[in-house]
Amino acid sequence: MRGGQVAARAPVIQFTNCRILRGGALLREDLWVRGGRILDPEKLFFEERRVADEQRDCGGCILAPGFIDVQINGGFGVDFSQASEDVGSGVALVARRILSHGVTSFCPTLVTSPLEVYHKVLPQIPVKSGGPHGAGVLGVHLEGPFISREKRGAHPEAHLRSFEADAFQDMLATYGGLDNVRIVTLAPELGHSHEVIRELTALGICVSLGHSVADLGTAEEAVQSGATFITHLFNAMLPFHHRDPGIVGLLTSDRLPAGRRIFYGMIADGIHTNPAALRIAHRAHPKGLVLVTDAVPALGLGNGRHTLGQQEVEVDGLTAYVAGCSVESALEAASLHPAQLLGLEKCKGTLDFGADADFVVLDDSLHVRATYISGELVWQAEEARP
Amino acid sequence: MRLVILDNYDLASEWAAKYICNRIIQFRPGQDRYFTLGLPTGSTPLGCYKKLIEYHKNGDLSFKYVKTFNMDEYVGLPRNHPESYHSYMWNNFFKHIDIDPNNAHILDGNATDLQAECDAFEKKIKEAGGIDLFVGGIGPDGHIAFNEPGSSLVSRTRLKTLAMDTILANAKYFDGDLSKVPTMALTVGVGTVMDAREVMILITGAHKAFALYKAIEEGVNHMWTVSAFQQHPRTIFVCDEDATLELRVKTVKYFKGHQRD
């Protein structure tokens, strides 16, 4: 096939002197890339009888899959939930700026908004591959408006909605269509939610539970209908109670469909969740942890510290080592797990052979030194530049 | 025969690696003049490979003008199976050095016509001008490559069924599950290795001691195929102390005396 032939003639780049995240461990191995994909060097040696065209020394750094942020409301002055004529520019600006944080794919998130905003904004955020212009857009995350009044958090009360009788059609009318939508967060205790969850799941859209007062039983039924994610665990839901753990109890529930894994987003800034609570969740269900920023438009303005309501929050990429879990676990929570949540683990969130060559170069403190998308350098730290 | 006895495995590996390194450098390989090396697999040569990689990374040794021929490969095991000899050579040697992939020859255990594959291998060796130095190991049953007891001492590259001793010895690489161990392999013949201009056999560990005794202190016998090298003009046996445990004190003293010179 033509595409394959072109790729086979593309130069082979070998990243040396590095540790790569593979199979849950940091291995002292080289990373080989060709045609925007991770290459199997053994196959190249024995079948094509070729060596690398170029070697790049990584100075002993860690190479991890590019981070995937499935909950980000904006940043750098851009608010994705603002209806404007040129939403695309805002998305593009954020996409470019998050490269320096090692994020190579993301889901622009819209908070609860009036119909007009959804109808105007959604068509302007198409799925888009990443590159030198910025991180890839995997699809939009719609957080609301079908959420609990009691647990709305910062969402505007006036625009909350519950499902009408023909629930799925009601949702379609609210959003104006589901093209470009990747994740929907809703409260499962709302009437008719199960048919909505089933329809969304059948369309391949990830259903997430959040901003909800659901008890564990209701949450389990939602998972049985197809829900696979929990939006910012602990926040905007009933607290864990030993006689009814609520949504939090999904992490250790034995009533989930066989073979189904529940994922849970956590904002690992040390503020939204006490690190001890983050550790409890991680220890209970390490393979489900998905790190998100839930960044707001103020991200990146003024030294990385900004106000969120009454709080000062520092948003600084990966602070998961606050949780005391291993470097490998933290890296997987920011890359592999979100990819698995979205069913993309064959090509994203991994450095396995054949995957897209989206990766980050990190020093031992997990600071981003360089970001690559499809094997191309798209961002580099000042000191690292020649 | 030369018998070189080092105190332990690491020293034996280093001695062997230095010997190979010096041979290549003294040969002065170049564009029209390749050094041909026969290579083994298994646990014994791992230390030697590590040392050779070290010399390469130090800038002392290049494999740019070296051609290699491996002794054997399992039949029916996928090339990328973690226990195939292709995987072994890639992970333990080739990926760390600068050899041209076109010059690294390993038998293809998945070829449609296995005997044709073996004949082609013999032809490649001939076209390369023969082997300058063939490095090998010894099985607990005294075999060289997969030339199991009873193999002809003038045999060439061919398909062999593995002896039970060999299958048992290999089980540790297949989760201890005998049913997973390949039962057939393609191997260079005893005659093929005998054709090399120089042969170096690495033997370490007490479990190889009896085989070493049979190989050098008893007669030439097809039940202990390594014994064929008693009739090769230039063979070195490199071992550690443990491998000499079944030899006569007189033999060991004689050869250790050489090393003091």
XYZ file of C-alpha atoms in Angstrom:
647
model
C 0.000 0.000 0.000
C 1.302 3.435 -0.825
C 1.130 4.732 2.716
C 3.211 1.828 3.975
C 5.814 2.249 1.267
C 6.214 5.941 2.017
C 6.628 5.161 5.708
C 9.243 2.500 4.952
C 11.380 5.071 3.153
C 11.078 7.572 5.985
C 14.209 8.066 8.084
C 14.713 5.886 11.136
C 15.530 7.839 14.294
C 17.045 6.125 17.319
C 16.728 7.884 20.684
C 19.611 6.654 22.844
C 20.878 7.081 26.370
C 17.428 7.101 27.938
C 15.010 5.098 30.056
C 11.688 4.329 28.415
C 8.374 3.505 30.040
C 7.304 0.154 28.719
C 5.212 -2.572 30.313
C 4.836 -0.537 33.498
C 8.563 -0.254 34.089
C 11.347 2.152 33.217
C 13.757 0.175 31.018
C 17.190 1.117 29.797
C 16.301 0.764 26.133
C 16.545 2.892 23.036
C 13.364 4.252 21.417
C 13.160 3.836 17.655
C 10.802 5.958 15.530
C 9.891 5.945 11.849
C 7.062 7.572 9.930
C 5.514 8.987 13.097
C 5.264 5.582 14.787
C 7.270 3.630 17.340
C 9.388 1.083 15.469
C 10.496 -2.443 16.371
C 14.281 -2.289 15.915
C 14.733 -6.063 16.032
C 12.335 -6.460 13.116
C 14.143 -3.654 11.280
C 17.496 -5.413 11.816
C 16.514 -8.958 10.820
C 13.820 -8.324 8.185
C 14.795 -5.058 6.530
C 18.478 -5.317 7.458
C 18.647 -1.606 8.255
C 20.160 0.532 10.974
C 19.164 3.979 12.219
C 19.616 6.978 9.938
C 19.994 9.314 12.894
C 20.783 8.887 16.579
C 19.696 11.392 19.219
C 21.250 11.310 22.671
C 18.656 11.920 25.397
C 21.150 12.661 28.136
C 19.934 9.925 30.478
C 16.371 11.300 30.548
C 13.089 9.435 30.933
C 10.972 8.963 27.790
C 7.281 8.546 28.592
C 4.187 8.448 26.404
C 2.743 11.922 25.857
C 0.248 12.938 28.533
C -3.457 12.863 27.772
C -5.685 15.353 29.594
C -9.363 14.379 29.449
C -10.622 17.250 31.554
C -9.441 20.770 30.749
C -11.823 23.729 30.629
C -9.446 26.169 28.996
C -6.302 28.049 29.868
C -4.087 31.018 29.089
C -7.140 33.271 29.065
C -9.202 30.935 26.858
C -12.526 29.567 28.157
C -13.877 26.703 26.014
C -17.408 27.334 27.305
C -17.545 30.822 25.788
C -19.575 31.092 22.601
C -17.509 33.048 20.147
C -17.187 33.275 16.383
C -13.702 31.841 16.539
C -13.606 29.067 19.097
C -11.007 27.355 16.943
C -8.323 29.939 17.721
C -8.865 29.514 21.452
C -8.586 25.747 21.207
C -5.483 26.103 19.044
C -3.846 28.440 21.550
C -4.416 26.058 24.431
C -3.331 23.108 22.284
C -0.051 24.832 21.560
C 0.631 26.034 25.106
C 0.012 22.676 26.798
C 2.810 21.093 24.754
C 5.247 22.580 27.258
C 3.474 20.585 29.976
C 3.988 17.363 28.054
C 0.341 17.018 26.993
C 0.094 15.606 23.477
C -3.666 14.895 23.323
C -6.606 16.428 25.166
C -10.390 16.692 25.459
C -11.534 20.335 25.556
C -14.143 20.413 28.302
C -17.359 22.446 28.375
C -19.025 23.100 31.726
C -22.801 23.435 32.121
C -23.910 26.019 29.560
C -27.077 27.253 27.860
C -28.178 25.548 24.631
C -26.920 28.389 22.458
C -23.366 27.858 23.673
C -23.382 24.138 22.855
C -24.943 24.756 19.457
C -22.396 27.403 18.588
C -19.245 25.949 20.145
C -19.427 22.203 19.522
C -19.276 22.321 15.726
C -16.159 24.506 16.027
C -14.121 21.916 17.940
C -13.455 19.050 15.525
C -11.287 16.068 16.354
C -7.807 16.948 15.143
C -4.400 15.277 15.067
C -1.595 16.903 17.004
C 1.606 18.259 15.552
C 3.932 21.256 15.735
C 0.811 23.425 15.901
C -0.311 21.821 19.162
C -1.641 18.834 21.052
C -4.240 16.667 19.334
C -7.953 17.136 20.061
C -9.497 13.758 20.846
C -13.036 15.093 21.161
C -15.006 17.273 23.530
C -15.807 16.433 27.147
C -19.274 17.702 28.036
C -19.452 18.123 31.791
C -23.115 18.893 32.371
C -25.797 20.170 32.184
C -27.422 16.872 33.230
C -26.007 16.958 36.725
C -27.156 17.271 40.322
C -28.271 20.639 41.640
C -26.837 19.829 45.021
C -23.412 18.922 43.667
C -23.135 21.471 40.881
C -19.962 23.000 42.323
C -19.023 25.991 40.182
C -21.573 25.159 37.448
C -24.315 27.788 36.945
C -27.598 26.648 38.528
C -29.781 28.337 35.914
C -28.562 26.061 33.138
C -28.787 22.697 34.892
C -31.169 20.253 33.241
C -32.856 16.959 33.912
C -33.942 14.505 31.217
C -37.366 14.843 29.618
C -39.350 11.700 28.799
C -37.627 11.074 25.472
C -34.312 11.423 27.254
C -31.829 10.729 24.479
C -33.587 13.048 22.048
C -33.717 15.668 24.765
C -29.963 15.370 25.166
C -29.414 15.586 21.399
C -31.542 18.720 21.250
C -29.640 20.257 24.167
C -26.208 19.682 22.678
C -27.339 20.166 19.080
C -25.745 16.879 18.070
C -22.997 14.580 19.305
C -20.425 14.984 16.543
C -17.026 15.784 18.065
C -18.184 14.590 21.511
C -15.940 12.091 23.283
C -17.021 12.104 26.948
C -20.254 13.093 28.697
C -20.382 13.603 32.475
C -23.819 13.163 33.985
C -25.508 12.344 37.267
C -26.998 8.823 37.079
C -29.674 9.475 39.719
C -31.509 11.679 37.212
C -34.594 9.995 35.791
C -34.187 8.244 32.391
C -30.415 8.403 32.706
C -29.974 4.701 31.951
C -31.364 4.845 28.447
C -29.124 7.843 27.783
C -26.092 6.009 29.128
C -26.880 3.011 26.934
C -27.344 5.121 23.795
C -24.164 7.117 24.379
C -22.180 3.944 25.044
C -23.548 2.368 21.861
C -22.274 5.418 19.961
C -18.799 4.905 21.414
C -19.024 7.957 23.662
C -17.516 7.556 27.116
C -20.035 8.130 29.906
C -18.692 9.538 33.160
C -20.409 9.845 36.519
C -19.953 13.117 38.353
C -21.567 16.094 40.057
C -23.954 13.599 41.577
C -25.568 12.471 44.828
C -25.937 8.874 43.597
C -25.569 6.057 46.085
C -23.443 3.038 45.270
C -26.374 0.991 43.929
C -27.366 3.688 41.449
C -23.745 4.126 40.410
C -23.318 0.383 39.868
C -26.426 0.277 37.670
C -25.013 3.144 35.638
C -21.810 1.183 35.115
C -23.838 -1.852 34.099
C -25.537 0.383 31.516
C -22.150 1.400 30.157
C -20.559 4.137 32.272
C -16.766 3.709 32.521
C -15.427 6.887 34.154
C -15.823 8.941 37.307
C -15.276 12.685 37.003
C -12.860 14.094 39.619
C -13.274 11.405 42.270
C -14.283 12.709 45.709
C -15.178 16.164 44.408
C -18.854 16.978 43.691
C -20.186 13.652 44.940
C -21.293 12.178 48.244
C -18.386 11.533 50.560
C -17.342 7.943 51.172
C -19.531 6.479 53.926
C -18.842 3.035 55.305
C -22.486 1.969 54.945
C -22.894 3.523 51.530
C -19.646 4.387 49.803
C -21.504 6.159 46.983
C -19.718 6.616 43.680
C -16.374 6.221 45.434
C -17.372 2.623 46.182
C -17.144 1.783 42.474
C -13.379 1.463 42.916
C -13.830 -1.758 44.844
C -17.338 -2.807 43.808
C -17.917 -6.470 43.000
C -21.058 -5.679 41.015
C -19.346 -4.395 37.896
C -19.705 -6.326 34.603
C -17.008 -8.977 34.194
C -13.863 -7.670 32.561
C -14.939 -4.051 32.843
C -12.556 -1.607 34.454
C -13.823 1.627 36.002
C -11.525 4.633 35.586
C -11.531 7.669 37.846
C -10.182 11.129 37.244
C -8.217 12.848 39.957
C -6.900 16.370 40.110
C -3.515 15.767 41.669
C -2.743 19.306 42.733
C -2.829 18.478 46.429
C -5.705 20.919 46.896
C -8.814 19.366 45.318
C -8.026 16.160 47.137
C -5.945 15.619 50.222
C -2.920 13.535 49.219
C -3.915 10.908 51.787
C -7.293 10.486 50.065
C -5.544 10.275 46.692
C -3.352 7.506 48.103
C -6.350 5.572 49.413
C -7.970 5.632 45.986
C -4.704 4.709 44.272
C -4.034 1.792 46.577
C -7.593 0.507 46.225
C -7.535 0.614 42.424
C -4.176 1.639 40.965
C -5.013 0.654 37.383
C -7.985 3.011 37.177
C -6.326 6.277 38.129
C -6.451 8.970 35.458
C -4.705 12.240 36.175
C -6.519 15.329 34.928
C -5.842 19.029 35.319
C -9.447 20.298 35.232
C -7.566 23.436 34.335
C -9.456 26.686 34.098
C -8.887 29.687 31.851
C -6.508 31.179 34.418
C -4.014 28.353 33.865
C -0.642 29.627 32.827
C -1.249 33.209 33.758
C 1.004 34.764 36.379
C 3.538 32.226 37.516
C 1.176 29.277 37.426
C -0.657 30.297 40.580
C -4.195 31.489 40.251
C -7.449 31.719 42.123
C -10.232 29.195 41.886
C -12.991 30.590 44.038
C -11.428 31.212 47.404
C -8.379 29.067 46.835
C -4.950 29.552 45.397
C -4.053 26.685 43.177
C -0.771 25.834 41.543
C -1.276 23.864 38.363
C 2.023 22.395 37.422
C 1.506 19.348 35.232
C 2.403 16.188 37.077
C 2.357 16.481 40.825
C 1.388 12.871 41.221
C 4.537 12.064 43.134
C 2.786 13.884 45.954
C 0.688 10.741 46.143
C 3.733 8.629 47.001
C 3.133 6.229 44.156
C 5.965 5.155 41.889
C 7.153 7.257 38.963
C 5.980 4.530 36.616
C 2.458 4.532 38.137
C 2.223 8.307 37.925
C 3.316 8.307 34.288
C 0.800 5.602 33.397
C -1.973 7.512 35.179
C -1.266 10.488 32.922
C -0.898 8.576 29.654
C -1.824 4.902 29.463
C -4.947 5.003 31.627
C -6.654 7.910 29.813
C -5.825 6.141 26.529
C -7.406 2.930 27.831
C -10.445 4.894 29.027
C -10.965 6.153 25.488
C -10.139 2.839 23.852
C -7.030 4.294 22.181
C -4.366 2.223 23.902
C -3.135 0.640 20.677
C -1.888 3.974 19.363
C -1.801 6.470 22.247
C -0.539 6.477 25.804
C 2.048 3.792 25.112
C 5.531 3.331 23.650
C 4.744 -0.131 22.289
C 5.756 -0.920 18.705
C 3.312 0.509 16.179
C 1.923 3.197 18.501
C 1.951 6.852 17.475
C 5.269 8.405 18.447
C 3.777 10.924 20.880
C 6.171 11.141 23.805
C 7.805 13.417 26.353
C 11.392 13.683 27.528
C 11.491 14.147 31.312
C 14.264 14.712 33.809
C 14.330 12.789 37.085
C 12.061 15.382 38.732
C 9.555 14.754 35.943
C 10.000 18.224 34.454
C 9.317 18.277 30.731
C 12.467 18.836 28.683
C 10.949 18.166 25.251
C 7.696 17.036 23.654
C 7.305 14.967 20.481
C 4.176 14.310 18.403
C 4.306 11.710 15.600
C 8.055 11.569 16.073
C 8.475 15.286 15.467
C 9.916 17.663 18.067
C 7.099 20.109 18.856
C 8.426 21.756 22.001
C 11.737 22.039 23.793
C 12.781 23.664 27.077
C 14.925 26.798 26.752
C 18.050 25.265 28.323
C 17.803 22.272 26.031
C 17.817 24.327 22.864
C 21.127 24.451 21.009
C 45.018 -27.680 22.334
C 45.402 -24.752 24.661
C 43.599 -24.972 27.974
C 43.234 -21.593 29.678
C 41.974 -21.749 33.258
C 40.728 -18.614 35.010
C 39.671 -18.368 38.647
C 36.003 -17.597 38.025
C 33.294 -16.968 35.419
C 33.911 -13.224 35.128
C 37.631 -13.631 34.545
C 37.031 -16.389 32.008
C 34.514 -14.192 30.159
C 36.943 -11.301 30.137
C 39.836 -13.415 28.891
C 37.727 -14.767 26.057
C 36.447 -11.326 25.107
C 39.951 -9.867 25.094
C 41.142 -12.710 22.901
C 38.361 -12.123 20.366
C 38.942 -8.365 20.485
C 42.681 -8.753 19.890
C 42.150 -11.224 17.072
C 39.851 -8.775 15.271
C 42.140 -5.791 15.792
C 45.282 -7.668 14.744
C 43.488 -8.865 11.604
C 42.912 -5.191 10.608
C 39.535 -5.733 8.927
C 38.424 -3.288 6.240
C 36.281 -2.700 3.184
C 37.547 -5.754 1.276
C 38.692 -7.741 4.223
C 36.081 -8.908 6.686
C 36.806 -10.835 9.870
C 34.452 -13.798 10.118
C 33.315 -14.868 13.555
C 31.240 -17.897 14.549
C 29.014 -17.210 17.566
C 27.215 -19.214 20.286
C 24.172 -18.583 22.479
C 23.221 -19.750 25.988
C 24.187 -18.571 29.458
C 27.910 -19.288 29.185
C 28.861 -16.593 26.645
C 26.743 -13.805 28.202
C 29.657 -12.416 30.201
C 31.857 -12.487 27.116
C 29.268 -10.601 25.058
C 28.947 -7.980 27.810
C 32.692 -7.416 27.723
C 32.799 -7.153 23.938
C 30.015 -4.547 24.114
C 32.051 -2.669 26.709
C 35.100 -2.621 24.438
C 32.921 -1.377 21.596
C 31.358 1.386 23.708
C 34.841 2.443 24.843
C 35.745 2.930 21.205
C 38.326 0.131 21.241
C 36.494 -2.321 18.997
C 34.319 -1.908 15.922
C 32.244 -4.622 14.259
C 31.795 -2.636 11.065
C 33.951 -5.063 9.088
C 33.018 -8.224 10.962
C 30.718 -10.930 9.606
C 29.062 -13.267 12.085
C 27.593 -16.737 11.725
C 25.567 -18.139 14.606
C 25.751 -21.838 15.362
C 22.100 -22.713 15.562
C 18.431 -21.722 15.869
C 15.287 -23.513 17.005
C 12.870 -24.831 14.419
C 9.295 -23.568 14.526
C 9.810 -20.827 17.082
C 8.710 -17.402 15.746
C 11.698 -15.171 15.078
C 10.493 -12.591 17.593
C 9.777 -15.137 20.353
C 11.737 -14.014 23.432
C 13.598 -17.359 23.525
C 14.555 -17.556 19.857
C 18.258 -17.244 19.155
C 17.486 -14.241 16.934
C 16.055 -12.476 20.025
C 19.014 -13.594 22.113
C 21.538 -12.214 19.662
C 19.635 -8.938 19.179
C 19.185 -8.248 22.884
C 22.551 -9.486 24.114
C 24.789 -8.358 21.291
C 23.652 -6.882 17.983
C 21.609 -3.977 19.343
C 24.630 -2.708 21.307
C 27.208 -2.765 18.512
C 27.791 -1.376 15.035
C 27.546 -4.536 12.955
C 25.917 -4.253 9.514
C 22.642 -6.244 9.636
C 23.538 -7.786 6.281
C 26.579 -9.370 7.877
C 24.824 -10.981 10.842
C 23.824 -14.469 9.739
C 21.537 -16.700 11.759
C 19.804 -19.846 10.475
C 16.079 -19.381 9.814
C 14.173 -22.018 11.759
C 10.963 -21.085 9.934
C 12.227 -21.527 6.388
C 9.893 -23.487 4.116
C 12.712 -25.801 3.020
C 14.888 -26.394 6.080
C 17.622 -28.395 4.358
C 17.889 -25.767 1.619
C 18.275 -23.156 4.362
C 21.133 -25.204 5.855
C 22.837 -25.646 2.475
C 22.535 -21.919 1.826
C 24.174 -21.208 5.198
C 27.161 -23.410 4.329
C 27.403 -21.563 1.012
C 27.384 -18.164 2.756
C 30.242 -19.257 4.996
C 32.196 -20.395 1.957
C 31.498 -17.132 0.122
C 32.696 -15.191 3.157
C 36.017 -17.010 2.878
C 35.459 -19.389 5.761
C 35.394 -18.674 9.487
C 38.436 -17.024 11.096
C 37.415 -17.775 14.671
C 34.514 -19.975 15.762
C 33.433 -19.384 19.355
C 31.355 -22.113 20.939
C 30.153 -23.633 24.161
C 29.621 -27.175 25.363
C 26.445 -28.866 26.517
C 26.297 -30.979 29.685
C 26.239 -33.955 27.305
C 29.380 -32.753 25.575
C 27.692 -31.469 22.456
C 28.977 -28.591 20.349
C 26.112 -26.491 18.916
C 23.217 -28.955 18.643
C 25.414 -31.823 17.546
C 23.899 -34.217 20.066
C 25.565 -37.469 21.129
C 25.767 -39.737 18.101
C 26.191 -36.905 15.585
C 28.673 -37.561 12.837
C 32.007 -35.894 13.505
C 32.143 -34.810 9.858
C 28.572 -33.515 9.776
C 27.510 -30.305 8.045
C 24.736 -27.792 8.767
C 21.447 -29.676 9.077
C 18.230 -30.317 10.980
C 18.632 -32.136 14.300
C 16.215 -33.531 16.869
C 17.240 -32.405 20.334
C 18.312 -34.899 22.985
C 16.332 -35.120 26.231
C 19.327 -33.753 28.170
C 19.251 -30.638 26.008
C 15.484 -30.209 26.290
C 15.733 -30.502 30.079
C 18.585 -27.995 30.174
C 16.555 -25.551 28.057
C 13.321 -25.899 30.041
C 14.389 -23.123 32.397
C 14.014 -20.669 29.500
C 10.425 -21.822 28.856
C 8.917 -21.404 32.330
C 10.052 -24.906 33.271
C 7.363 -26.314 30.953
C 8.843 -29.179 28.938
C 5.976 -29.104 26.450
C 6.947 -25.574 25.411
C 10.565 -26.381 24.577
C 11.278 -26.809 20.848
C 12.300 -30.338 19.937
C 14.161 -29.597 16.725
C 16.820 -27.186 15.654
C 18.997 -26.237 12.707
C 22.656 -26.468 13.597
C 26.104 -26.161 12.067
C 27.761 -29.555 11.882
C 30.866 -30.711 13.722
C 32.610 -30.661 10.355
C 31.455 -27.080 9.745
C 33.113 -25.865 12.958
C 36.197 -28.006 12.317
C 36.661 -26.078 9.041
C 37.220 -22.841 10.971
C 40.806 -21.583 11.071
C 40.631 -21.244 14.847
C 38.169 -22.514 17.467
C 37.565 -21.229 20.996
C 35.316 -23.214 23.346
C 33.981 -21.523 26.511
C 33.254 -23.870 29.407
C 32.257 -22.606 32.842
C 30.597 -24.111 35.862
C 30.776 -27.409 37.728
C 27.855 -28.864 35.761
C 30.032 -28.817 32.643
C 33.052 -30.432 34.328
C 32.274 -33.992 33.337
C 31.703 -32.991 29.727
C 35.048 -31.183 29.669
C 36.778 -34.270 31.069
C 35.211 -36.425 28.368
C 36.091 -33.892 25.703
C 39.810 -33.578 26.420
C 41.003 -36.481 28.546
C 39.229 -39.334 26.798
C 39.306 -40.264 23.146
C 37.617 -38.740 20.149
C 34.075 -40.074 20.332
C 30.820 -39.132 18.622
C 29.022 -39.437 21.975
C 30.934 -36.390 23.166
C 31.116 -34.366 19.972
C 33.351 -31.616 21.362
C 36.094 -34.265 21.504
C 36.423 -33.838 17.715
C 38.478 -30.717 18.345
C 41.358 -32.819 19.607
C 42.036 -33.145 15.881
C 41.801 -29.434 15.092
C 45.128 -27.623 14.611
C 44.186 -24.520 16.627
C 41.698 -24.878 19.487
C 41.546 -23.073 22.812
C 39.385 -24.217 25.722
C 38.662 -21.314 28.094
C 37.307 -22.354 31.496
C 36.869 -21.402 35.110
C 38.125 -23.468 38.072
C 34.783 -25.186 38.562
C 34.772 -26.562 35.039
C 38.084 -28.353 35.725
C 36.770 -30.318 38.697
C 36.680 -33.643 36.852
C 40.118 -33.259 35.253
C 43.269 -34.894 36.547
C 45.347 -32.683 38.782
C 48.251 -33.366 36.405
C 46.345 -31.923 33.411
C 45.349 -28.785 35.280
C 48.859 -28.216 36.653
C 50.380 -28.657 33.216
C 48.182 -26.025 31.583
C 48.239 -23.634 34.503
C 52.005 -23.849 34.277
C 51.745 -22.457 30.740
C 49.881 -19.413 32.019
C 52.636 -18.547 34.421
C 55.031 -18.153 31.466
